[in-house]
Amino acid sequence: MTMKRKGTHYERELVHLLWDEGFAAIRSAGSGSMQYPSPDILAGNGAIFLAIEVKVREKLPLYISAEKLRELVMFSNLFGAKPIIALKVKKEKWRFFELEMLEETKKGYKITQKKFFEGKELGEILNKYRQERL
């Protein structure tokens, strides 16, 4: 499976998970292919609105450019959504990251193996529950 097809597959999987949780969700077809910033997925339930950038990796770390995050923040601010990075790593559950959870690098941001397990679960991002972390 090509990387693009794999990404599309996981974006669709996440859209289904969001619908199962009572959120309307759509994929933004061609995100990153036009001059305007757009997230991979938009989701909302009337009270919570999310602009989600989806990343899929075989292994970590994941690096995200500062420009990519600036675009996500710009879109989110204009739309009234919370910017979220959704990360799926092979054989692991989805993890979700608010921007302040990311580690800053010289050229952008990263999520390490350790930071991955500090990521939130879907229910936490959707305000369904809160997990205490030690």
C-alpha angles and dihedrals in degrees: 000000000000119000091248092052090046091052091049090049092054093043088056091047090054092048089056092048090052092050089049087056093053098262125127106230137179136181115237100230112221095011108177092022100091135057094257122076115250133168124232093244135021117199137171145156101199093270104046124041122189133192104198129196108198122212128182123192138172089212141358155290102068116199121204122189120239088235092057091052092046089055092048091050092046092052092044093051093049093045097042094241134132112248113234135177112214113199127191116189121188112275093003133100121255115278125198128209132198109211095253088061093065123098114239120232132181092268102029137305140317144198114214128197090262093047090048092066090050089059120111127255121239094259090055093052090048091050091242092127142345125231121212113227124204 
